[in-house]
Amino acid sequence: MKTFHRRVLLFLILILSAAALFSATPSAQSVAGHLDGTFGTGGVVTTDILALDNHAYAVAIQPDGKICVAGRAGGLDAAFGVVRYLKDGQLDATFGDGGKVLTGINFSSTPTTLALTADGKLLVGGYYLHIVDELVYGLVRLNADGSPDATFASTGMVGTQFGGSSARYAAATATTDGKYLLAGSVNRGPSATADDFALARFNSNGSLDVSFGVGGMVVKDVGVNDRVRDLLTQPDGKILLAGYSGVQAATAPLPSEARLALLRFNADGSEDSGFNAKPVIDDVSRPTLANALAMQADGRIVVAGSSGSKVRVKILVSRVGGFTGELSIGQPELPLKVVITAVEPFIDGGTFILKIKGKAKPGTYPLVFEVSDAAGRKRSATVTLIIT
């Protein structure tokens, strides 16, 4: 049997934020929102780290204007890939091997976050395969030239399991005292839906800061399925975590009945009892996902994410006229911006969860579900979807 691999390049684009100040008739390249023609080729740079899949997940700008990008490089044996560019999009030859660095703790390494430290080093956080079917979190610190920082856990890399069995996503930041925070979600139960929020703090040498939480870690159970997406440290040292909590089927890309989760911890890892973030939307059919955090100068918190509507459609089959055997229910043709995010099969029917996106066109749509048995006999049921 042949195995085929896609070759995916890491890409970077630069977009102008303002028009040229001193041109009466600015060119297309100097118009706000257009690609910056002085960067790379027409405003776009592509980089092949390995001759397999390359996916960028995080970017950071250094004080000198150089651009650092972190992502997954490779197939099953993927590594943390970090690339640094000059202001014009050229690879920075003073960084790593011609502008590129490959590093990782073990197989299937995937970085999802990148931060700059006060002394000019790079902090890359993500997850990797520890043993079969067990993902754990990893943190890598690189010197300004891209070499592993040997003063950080002697190899420049540390890993942690948060006492759990499987890691999901990761966010990291350097702290207002030279320490590092790593946040994510950890699976500590027998199924893939038993995730909790997790947070760890490391000293500048890579060891766990045992003065934080319990042995350097905090694990918080908010709901059935807790997922971290971002974190930040406030000027007063308090720590904010943003994500969501909800119910998610194993095969579904997004959870149903998800709620925005915004948590705040004191500098020692204890929960901030004076912080009580209320749900943004109470309607259980509209999942609310928080993906990014920022703080205004006046201390107000900005949370970015998504919210949508979901409709649960249950199709029940009554067996008559010799209609026997195993059943299969085919998905209907869906209108634009309406997708099926989960299918829960049953012996005599099934449940479909329709996600209705905000840009879905209002109207009346007949959704035809077709049921067939092993003998090829078919029946259909029509559900009318009305989008207002």
Tab-separated table of C-alpha atoms in Angstrom:
chain	number	residue	atom	x	y	z
A	1	MET	CA	0.000	0.000	0.000
A	2	LYS	CA	1.367	3.387	-0.963
A	3	THR	CA	1.474	6.283	1.452
A	4	PHE	CA	1.016	9.760	0.101
A	5	HIS	CA	2.149	12.941	1.804
A	6	ARG	CA	1.105	16.505	1.146
A	7	ARG	CA	3.861	19.093	0.906
A	8	VAL	CA	2.636	22.194	2.674
A	9	LEU	CA	4.661	25.388	2.935
A	10	LEU	CA	4.670	27.788	5.848
A	11	PHE	CA	3.451	31.163	4.655
A	12	LEU	CA	3.516	34.719	5.987
A	13	ILE	CA	1.831	37.832	4.653
A	14	LEU	CA	2.265	41.499	5.492
A	15	ILE	CA	-0.662	43.908	5.094
A	16	LEU	CA	-0.430	47.679	5.201
A	17	SER	CA	-2.265	49.358	8.083
A	18	ALA	CA	-2.284	52.885	6.627
A	19	ALA	CA	-1.979	54.556	3.235
A	20	ALA	CA	1.196	56.364	2.173
A	21	LEU	CA	1.310	59.768	3.842
A	22	PHE	CA	2.994	61.806	1.149
A	23	SER	CA	1.540	60.419	-2.065
A	24	ALA	CA	-1.327	62.231	-3.756
A	25	THR	CA	-2.166	59.136	-5.781
A	26	PRO	CA	-1.000	56.136	-3.730
A	27	SER	CA	-0.245	52.942	-5.625
A	28	ALA	CA	-2.105	49.708	-4.957
A	29	GLN	CA	0.820	48.597	-2.796
A	30	SER	CA	0.485	51.613	-0.489
A	31	VAL	CA	-3.250	51.395	0.192
A	32	ALA	CA	-4.335	50.368	3.669
A	33	GLY	CA	-5.440	46.731	3.671
A	34	HIS	CA	-3.438	45.813	0.561
A	35	LEU	CA	-0.477	43.454	0.579
A	36	ASP	CA	2.831	45.198	1.281
A	37	GLY	CA	4.864	44.866	-1.909
A	38	THR	CA	8.105	45.671	-0.056
A	39	PHE	CA	7.766	42.432	1.929
A	40	GLY	CA	8.752	39.117	0.325
A	41	THR	CA	7.125	38.644	-3.073
A	42	GLY	CA	4.119	40.893	-3.354
A	43	GLY	CA	3.645	40.869	0.416
A	44	VAL	CA	3.845	37.083	0.814
A	45	VAL	CA	6.636	34.792	2.032
A	46	THR	CA	6.541	30.988	1.882
A	47	THR	CA	9.107	28.798	3.628
A	48	ASP	CA	9.673	25.067	3.297
A	49	ILE	CA	11.117	23.827	6.579
A	50	LEU	CA	10.793	20.131	5.768
A	51	ALA	CA	9.673	18.498	2.533
A	52	LEU	CA	6.397	17.479	4.176
A	53	ASP	CA	3.619	19.339	5.978
A	54	ASN	CA	4.494	22.726	7.473
A	55	HIS	CA	1.819	24.589	9.448
A	56	ALA	CA	2.327	27.946	11.217
A	57	TYR	CA	0.404	28.474	14.474
A	58	ALA	CA	2.012	31.461	16.219
A	59	VAL	CA	3.837	34.692	15.375
A	60	ALA	CA	5.713	37.301	17.429
A	61	ILE	CA	7.459	40.554	16.494
A	62	GLN	CA	10.786	41.371	18.152
A	63	PRO	CA	11.589	44.938	19.273
A	64	ASP	CA	14.038	45.215	16.350
A	65	GLY	CA	11.247	44.408	13.885
A	66	LYS	CA	12.294	40.859	13.090
A	67	ILE	CA	9.392	38.406	12.731
A	68	CYS	CA	9.380	35.017	14.473
A	69	VAL	CA	6.969	32.263	13.420
A	70	ALA	CA	6.436	28.896	15.129
A	71	GLY	CA	4.653	25.867	13.749
A	72	ARG	CA	4.568	22.144	13.164
A	73	ALA	CA	7.099	20.806	10.669
A	74	GLY	CA	6.962	17.254	9.325
A	75	GLY	CA	4.634	14.262	9.314
A	76	LEU	CA	4.164	11.761	12.144
A	77	ASP	CA	7.624	12.601	13.505
A	78	ALA	CA	6.907	16.347	13.418
A	79	ALA	CA	9.045	18.818	15.333
A	80	PHE	CA	8.656	22.338	16.657
A	81	GLY	CA	9.648	24.536	13.748
A	82	VAL	CA	10.691	28.155	14.335
A	83	VAL	CA	11.578	30.601	11.565
A	84	ARG	CA	12.837	34.179	11.835
A	85	TYR	CA	12.514	36.781	9.099
A	86	LEU	CA	14.015	40.204	8.563
A	87	LYS	CA	11.715	43.197	8.110
A	88	ASP	CA	11.668	42.687	4.336
A	89	GLY	CA	10.672	39.018	4.584
A	90	GLN	CA	14.088	37.501	3.962
A	91	LEU	CA	15.170	34.655	6.211
A	92	ASP	CA	17.432	35.834	9.025
A	93	ALA	CA	20.720	34.004	8.396
A	94	THR	CA	21.883	34.729	11.968
A	95	PHE	CA	19.086	32.559	13.358
A	96	GLY	CA	19.450	28.767	13.493
A	97	ASP	CA	20.293	27.127	10.172
A	98	GLY	CA	19.753	29.857	7.615
A	99	GLY	CA	16.835	31.302	9.542
A	100	LYS	CA	15.227	27.994	10.538
A	101	VAL	CA	15.234	25.935	13.735
A	102	LEU	CA	13.873	22.430	14.247
A	103	THR	CA	13.446	21.286	17.831
A	104	GLY	CA	11.143	19.030	19.808
A	105	ILE	CA	10.947	16.825	22.835
A	106	ASN	CA	9.543	13.708	21.174
A	107	PHE	CA	7.391	12.602	18.233
A	108	SER	CA	4.412	14.541	16.842
A	109	SER	CA	5.532	17.821	18.368
A	110	THR	CA	3.074	20.649	17.683
A	111	PRO	CA	3.760	24.204	18.915
A	112	THR	CA	0.695	26.359	19.412
A	113	THR	CA	2.136	29.415	21.177
A	114	LEU	CA	5.167	31.691	20.930
A	115	ALA	CA	6.351	34.408	23.327
A	116	LEU	CA	9.351	36.721	23.651
A	117	THR	CA	11.204	37.037	26.947
A	118	ALA	CA	12.545	40.289	28.357
A	119	ASP	CA	16.143	39.230	27.647
A	120	GLY	CA	15.476	38.516	23.953
A	121	LYS	CA	14.940	34.776	24.075
A	122	LEU	CA	12.085	32.816	22.476
A	123	LEU	CA	9.618	30.683	24.411
A	124	VAL	CA	7.767	28.041	22.365
A	125	GLY	CA	4.948	26.029	23.921
A	126	GLY	CA	2.921	23.124	22.595
A	127	TYR	CA	2.397	19.405	22.962
A	128	TYR	CA	4.079	16.198	21.859
A	129	LEU	CA	3.577	12.434	21.873
A	130	HIS	CA	5.026	10.997	25.061
A	131	ILE	CA	3.935	7.396	24.526
A	132	VAL	CA	1.276	5.849	22.293
A	133	ASP	CA	-1.988	7.812	22.560
A	134	GLU	CA	-0.610	10.074	25.292
A	135	LEU	CA	0.044	13.723	24.502
A	136	VAL	CA	1.791	15.909	27.057
A	137	TYR	CA	2.813	19.558	27.168
A	138	GLY	CA	6.234	20.862	26.255
A	139	LEU	CA	8.041	24.165	26.646
A	140	VAL	CA	11.192	25.086	24.687
A	141	ARG	CA	13.428	28.125	25.214
A	142	LEU	CA	15.748	29.304	22.466
A	143	ASN	CA	18.567	31.807	22.620
A	144	ALA	CA	18.427	34.857	20.373
A	145	ASP	CA	20.462	32.978	17.739
A	146	GLY	CA	18.032	30.028	17.719
A	147	SER	CA	20.200	27.616	19.699
A	148	PRO	CA	18.641	25.692	22.619
A	149	ASP	CA	19.120	27.535	25.903
A	150	ALA	CA	21.163	25.121	28.010
A	151	THR	CA	20.389	27.114	31.153
A	152	PHE	CA	16.755	26.060	30.798
A	153	ALA	CA	16.402	22.497	32.130
A	154	SER	CA	19.936	21.773	30.753
A	155	THR	CA	18.560	20.945	27.287
A	156	GLY	CA	16.351	23.957	26.613
A	157	MET	CA	13.227	21.792	26.883
A	158	VAL	CA	10.799	20.709	29.597
A	159	GLY	CA	7.639	18.613	29.567
A	160	THR	CA	4.747	18.228	31.967
A	161	GLN	CA	1.635	16.063	32.147
A	162	PHE	CA	-0.274	18.043	34.797
A	163	GLY	CA	-0.879	14.647	36.386
A	164	GLY	CA	-3.128	13.689	33.467
A	165	SER	CA	-3.093	11.421	30.471
A	166	SER	CA	-3.577	13.633	27.434
A	167	ALA	CA	-2.850	17.252	26.509
A	168	ARG	CA	-4.953	19.482	24.269
A	169	TYR	CA	-3.712	22.785	22.859
A	170	ALA	CA	-1.359	25.056	24.818
A	171	ALA	CA	-0.729	28.715	25.597
A	172	ALA	CA	2.387	30.174	27.194
A	173	THR	CA	3.687	33.546	28.351
A	174	ALA	CA	6.659	35.016	30.170
A	175	THR	CA	5.889	36.908	33.472
A	176	THR	CA	5.716	41.227	35.172
A	177	ASP	CA	9.604	38.367	37.437
A	178	GLY	CA	11.375	36.055	34.761
A	179	LYS	CA	9.105	33.035	35.217
A	180	TYR	CA	6.980	31.243	32.626
A	181	LEU	CA	3.359	30.161	32.543
A	182	LEU	CA	2.060	27.257	30.483
A	183	ALA	CA	-1.692	26.617	30.223
A	184	GLY	CA	-3.755	23.983	28.480
A	185	SER	CA	-6.395	21.314	28.943
A	186	VAL	CA	-5.668	17.918	30.390
A	187	ASN	CA	-7.622	14.676	30.181
A	188	ARG	CA	-7.674	12.916	33.547
A	189	GLY	CA	-10.690	10.686	33.039
A	190	PRO	CA	-11.499	7.442	31.198
A	191	SER	CA	-13.059	9.201	28.188
A	192	ALA	CA	-12.091	12.019	25.813
A	193	THR	CA	-14.714	14.314	27.292
A	194	ALA	CA	-13.253	14.594	30.797
A	195	ASP	CA	-10.933	17.574	30.254
A	196	ASP	CA	-9.960	20.124	32.905
A	197	PHE	CA	-8.182	23.474	32.765
A	198	ALA	CA	-4.503	23.220	33.697
A	199	LEU	CA	-1.861	25.836	34.510
A	200	ALA	CA	1.809	25.465	35.455
A	201	ARG	CA	4.541	27.939	36.330
A	202	PHE	CA	8.231	27.356	35.702
A	203	ASN	CA	11.283	29.076	37.093
A	204	SER	CA	13.757	30.671	34.708
A	205	ASN	CA	15.874	27.490	34.825
A	206	GLY	CA	12.976	25.284	33.658
A	207	SER	CA	12.106	23.738	37.022
A	208	LEU	CA	8.533	23.845	38.298
A	209	ASP	CA	7.883	26.722	40.676
A	210	VAL	CA	6.680	24.796	43.738
A	211	SER	CA	5.432	28.015	45.356
A	212	PHE	CA	2.695	28.105	42.721
A	213	GLY	CA	-0.491	26.087	43.183
A	214	VAL	CA	0.253	22.525	44.250
A	215	GLY	CA	3.813	21.590	43.354
A	216	GLY	CA	3.878	24.207	40.599
A	217	MET	CA	0.546	23.295	39.020
A	218	VAL	CA	-3.134	24.196	39.143
A	219	VAL	CA	-5.904	22.015	37.716
A	220	LYS	CA	-9.450	23.373	37.639
A	221	ASP	CA	-12.604	21.434	36.710
A	222	VAL	CA	-15.167	23.882	35.299
A	223	GLY	CA	-17.527	21.624	33.334
A	224	VAL	CA	-17.712	18.416	31.322
A	225	ASN	CA	-15.190	19.438	28.685
A	226	ASP	CA	-12.837	22.323	29.501
A	227	ARG	CA	-10.547	23.800	26.851
A	228	VAL	CA	-7.967	26.588	27.295
A	229	ARG	CA	-7.250	28.880	24.336
A	230	ASP	CA	-5.286	31.840	25.744
A	231	LEU	CA	-3.793	33.339	28.894
A	232	LEU	CA	-2.276	36.612	30.021
A	233	THR	CA	-0.707	38.078	33.133
A	234	GLN	CA	-2.157	41.301	34.508
A	235	PRO	CA	0.119	44.123	35.730
A	236	ASP	CA	-0.769	43.136	39.321
A	237	GLY	CA	0.448	39.573	38.717
A	238	LYS	CA	-2.980	37.946	38.494
A	239	ILE	CA	-3.445	35.379	35.723
A	240	LEU	CA	-6.349	35.171	33.280
A	241	LEU	CA	-7.331	32.025	31.378
A	242	ALA	CA	-9.822	32.066	28.508
A	243	GLY	CA	-11.491	29.150	26.761
A	244	TYR	CA	-14.755	27.270	26.862
A	245	SER	CA	-16.516	24.453	28.626
A	246	GLY	CA	-19.122	22.197	27.046
A	247	VAL	CA	-20.149	18.763	25.815
A	248	GLN	CA	-18.346	17.430	22.761
A	249	ALA	CA	-18.769	14.207	20.796
A	250	ALA	CA	-15.537	12.385	19.979
A	251	THR	CA	-15.936	12.998	16.232
A	252	ALA	CA	-17.214	16.595	16.460
A	253	PRO	CA	-14.876	19.529	15.650
A	254	LEU	CA	-16.733	21.861	18.031
A	255	PRO	CA	-18.648	21.292	21.256
A	256	SER	CA	-22.369	21.565	21.718
A	257	GLU	CA	-23.806	23.594	24.605
A	258	ALA	CA	-20.411	25.296	25.070
A	259	ARG	CA	-20.001	28.203	27.444
A	260	LEU	CA	-17.344	30.889	27.495
A	261	ALA	CA	-14.974	30.230	30.374
A	262	LEU	CA	-12.945	33.081	31.837
A	263	LEU	CA	-10.967	32.312	34.988
A	264	ARG	CA	-8.628	34.400	37.096
A	265	PHE	CA	-5.990	33.182	39.527
A	266	ASN	CA	-3.873	35.039	42.053
A	267	ALA	CA	-0.119	35.199	41.580
A	268	ASP	CA	0.333	32.167	43.860
A	269	GLY	CA	-2.043	30.002	41.808
A	270	SER	CA	-5.028	30.254	44.125
A	271	GLU	CA	-8.403	31.128	42.635
A	272	ASP	CA	-9.385	34.789	42.689
A	273	SER	CA	-12.674	34.573	44.601
A	274	GLY	CA	-13.541	38.172	43.729
A	275	PHE	CA	-13.649	37.417	40.008
A	276	ASN	CA	-16.923	36.025	38.677
A	277	ALA	CA	-17.286	36.022	34.878
A	278	LYS	CA	-20.919	35.556	33.857
A	279	PRO	CA	-22.033	33.632	30.711
A	280	VAL	CA	-22.195	35.889	27.671
A	281	ILE	CA	-25.158	34.033	26.168
A	282	ASP	CA	-27.607	31.911	28.173
A	283	ASP	CA	-29.177	30.143	25.189
A	284	VAL	CA	-27.793	26.551	25.228
A	285	SER	CA	-28.318	26.256	21.460
A	286	ARG	CA	-25.725	29.005	20.864
A	287	PRO	CA	-22.210	27.839	21.811
A	288	THR	CA	-19.848	30.615	22.898
A	289	LEU	CA	-16.118	29.972	22.424
A	290	ALA	CA	-13.350	32.250	23.746
A	291	ASN	CA	-10.110	32.058	21.750
A	292	ALA	CA	-8.033	35.142	22.596
A	293	LEU	CA	-7.406	37.598	25.445
A	294	ALA	CA	-6.144	41.166	25.725
A	295	MET	CA	-6.230	43.902	28.340
A	296	GLN	CA	-6.880	47.594	27.805
A	297	ALA	CA	-4.817	50.291	29.504
A	298	ASP	CA	-7.703	50.959	31.904
A	299	GLY	CA	-7.702	47.312	33.081
A	300	ARG	CA	-10.770	46.182	31.159
A	301	ILE	CA	-10.531	42.677	29.671
A	302	VAL	CA	-11.145	42.034	25.976
A	303	VAL	CA	-12.158	38.503	24.934
A	304	ALA	CA	-12.415	37.420	21.294
A	305	GLY	CA	-14.084	34.246	20.095
A	306	SER	CA	-17.172	33.010	18.331
A	307	SER	CA	-20.827	32.367	18.959
A	308	GLY	CA	-23.322	30.486	16.841
A	309	SER	CA	-26.623	28.646	16.837
A	310	LYS	CA	-27.139	24.903	16.840
A	311	VAL	CA	-30.282	22.897	16.244
A	312	ARG	CA	-30.647	19.292	17.348
A	313	VAL	CA	-32.671	17.206	14.865
A	314	LYS	CA	-33.749	13.693	15.897
A	315	ILE	CA	-34.932	11.227	13.239
A	316	LEU	CA	-36.836	8.203	14.602
A	317	VAL	CA	-37.632	5.223	12.403
A	318	SER	CA	-40.753	3.058	12.911
A	319	ARG	CA	-40.218	-0.387	11.410
A	320	VAL	CA	-43.244	-1.412	9.327
A	321	GLY	CA	-43.833	-3.404	6.179
A	322	GLY	CA	-40.805	-5.660	6.579
A	323	PHE	CA	-38.380	-2.781	6.999
A	324	THR	CA	-35.737	-4.628	9.080
A	325	GLY	CA	-32.011	-4.960	9.557
A	326	GLU	CA	-29.332	-2.384	10.255
A	327	LEU	CA	-30.184	1.199	9.346
A	328	SER	CA	-28.109	4.046	8.001
A	329	ILE	CA	-29.220	7.669	7.857
A	330	GLY	CA	-27.761	9.820	5.124
A	331	GLN	CA	-26.991	13.487	5.704
A	332	PRO	CA	-29.177	15.940	3.792
A	333	GLU	CA	-28.038	18.668	1.437
A	334	LEU	CA	-27.476	21.729	3.574
A	335	PRO	CA	-27.932	25.401	2.727
A	336	LEU	CA	-24.899	27.669	2.666
A	337	LYS	CA	-23.401	28.422	6.122
A	338	VAL	CA	-25.262	25.516	7.770
A	339	VAL	CA	-23.121	22.526	8.749
A	340	ILE	CA	-23.524	19.280	10.675
A	341	THR	CA	-21.133	19.246	13.631
A	342	ALA	CA	-22.117	15.947	15.241
A	343	VAL	CA	-24.008	12.767	14.414
A	344	GLU	CA	-25.202	10.449	17.182
A	345	PRO	CA	-26.457	7.159	15.670
A	346	PHE	CA	-29.056	4.905	17.264
A	347	ILE	CA	-30.513	1.552	16.327
A	348	ASP	CA	-33.804	3.026	15.231
A	349	GLY	CA	-32.720	6.496	14.177
A	350	GLY	CA	-30.171	9.174	14.866
A	351	THR	CA	-29.557	12.688	16.110
A	352	PHE	CA	-28.002	15.365	13.937
A	353	ILE	CA	-26.697	18.672	15.313
A	354	LEU	CA	-26.900	21.497	12.793
A	355	LYS	CA	-24.709	24.542	13.331
A	356	ILE	CA	-26.206	27.692	11.825
A	357	LYS	CA	-23.545	30.334	11.196
A	358	GLY	CA	-24.221	34.025	11.537
A	359	LYS	CA	-23.967	34.618	7.776
A	360	ALA	CA	-26.526	31.943	6.916
A	361	LYS	CA	-29.070	33.346	4.460
A	362	PRO	CA	-32.571	33.716	5.941
A	363	GLY	CA	-35.168	31.499	4.342
A	364	THR	CA	-37.102	28.222	4.496
A	365	TYR	CA	-35.138	25.071	3.682
A	366	PRO	CA	-36.477	21.484	3.447
A	367	LEU	CA	-33.898	19.032	4.807
A	368	VAL	CA	-34.463	15.511	3.513
A	369	PHE	CA	-32.990	12.681	5.608
A	370	GLU	CA	-32.887	9.322	3.821
A	371	VAL	CA	-32.916	6.029	5.727
A	372	SER	CA	-31.883	2.734	4.146
A	373	ASP	CA	-31.602	-0.843	5.379
A	374	ALA	CA	-29.267	-3.687	4.434
A	375	ALA	CA	-31.640	-4.808	1.645
A	376	GLY	CA	-31.406	-1.412	-0.009
A	377	ARG	CA	-34.942	-0.314	0.832
A	378	LYS	CA	-35.196	3.416	1.484
A	379	ARG	CA	-37.490	5.800	3.259
A	380	SER	CA	-37.166	9.531	3.781
A	381	ALA	CA	-38.160	12.167	6.311
A	382	THR	CA	-38.285	15.897	5.710
A	383	VAL	CA	-37.496	18.521	8.348
A	384	THR	CA	-38.200	22.145	7.509
A	385	LEU	CA	-35.482	24.546	8.678
A	386	ILE	CA	-36.503	28.195	8.963
A	387	ILE	CA	-33.700	30.731	9.358
A	388	THR	CA	-34.814	34.202	10.384
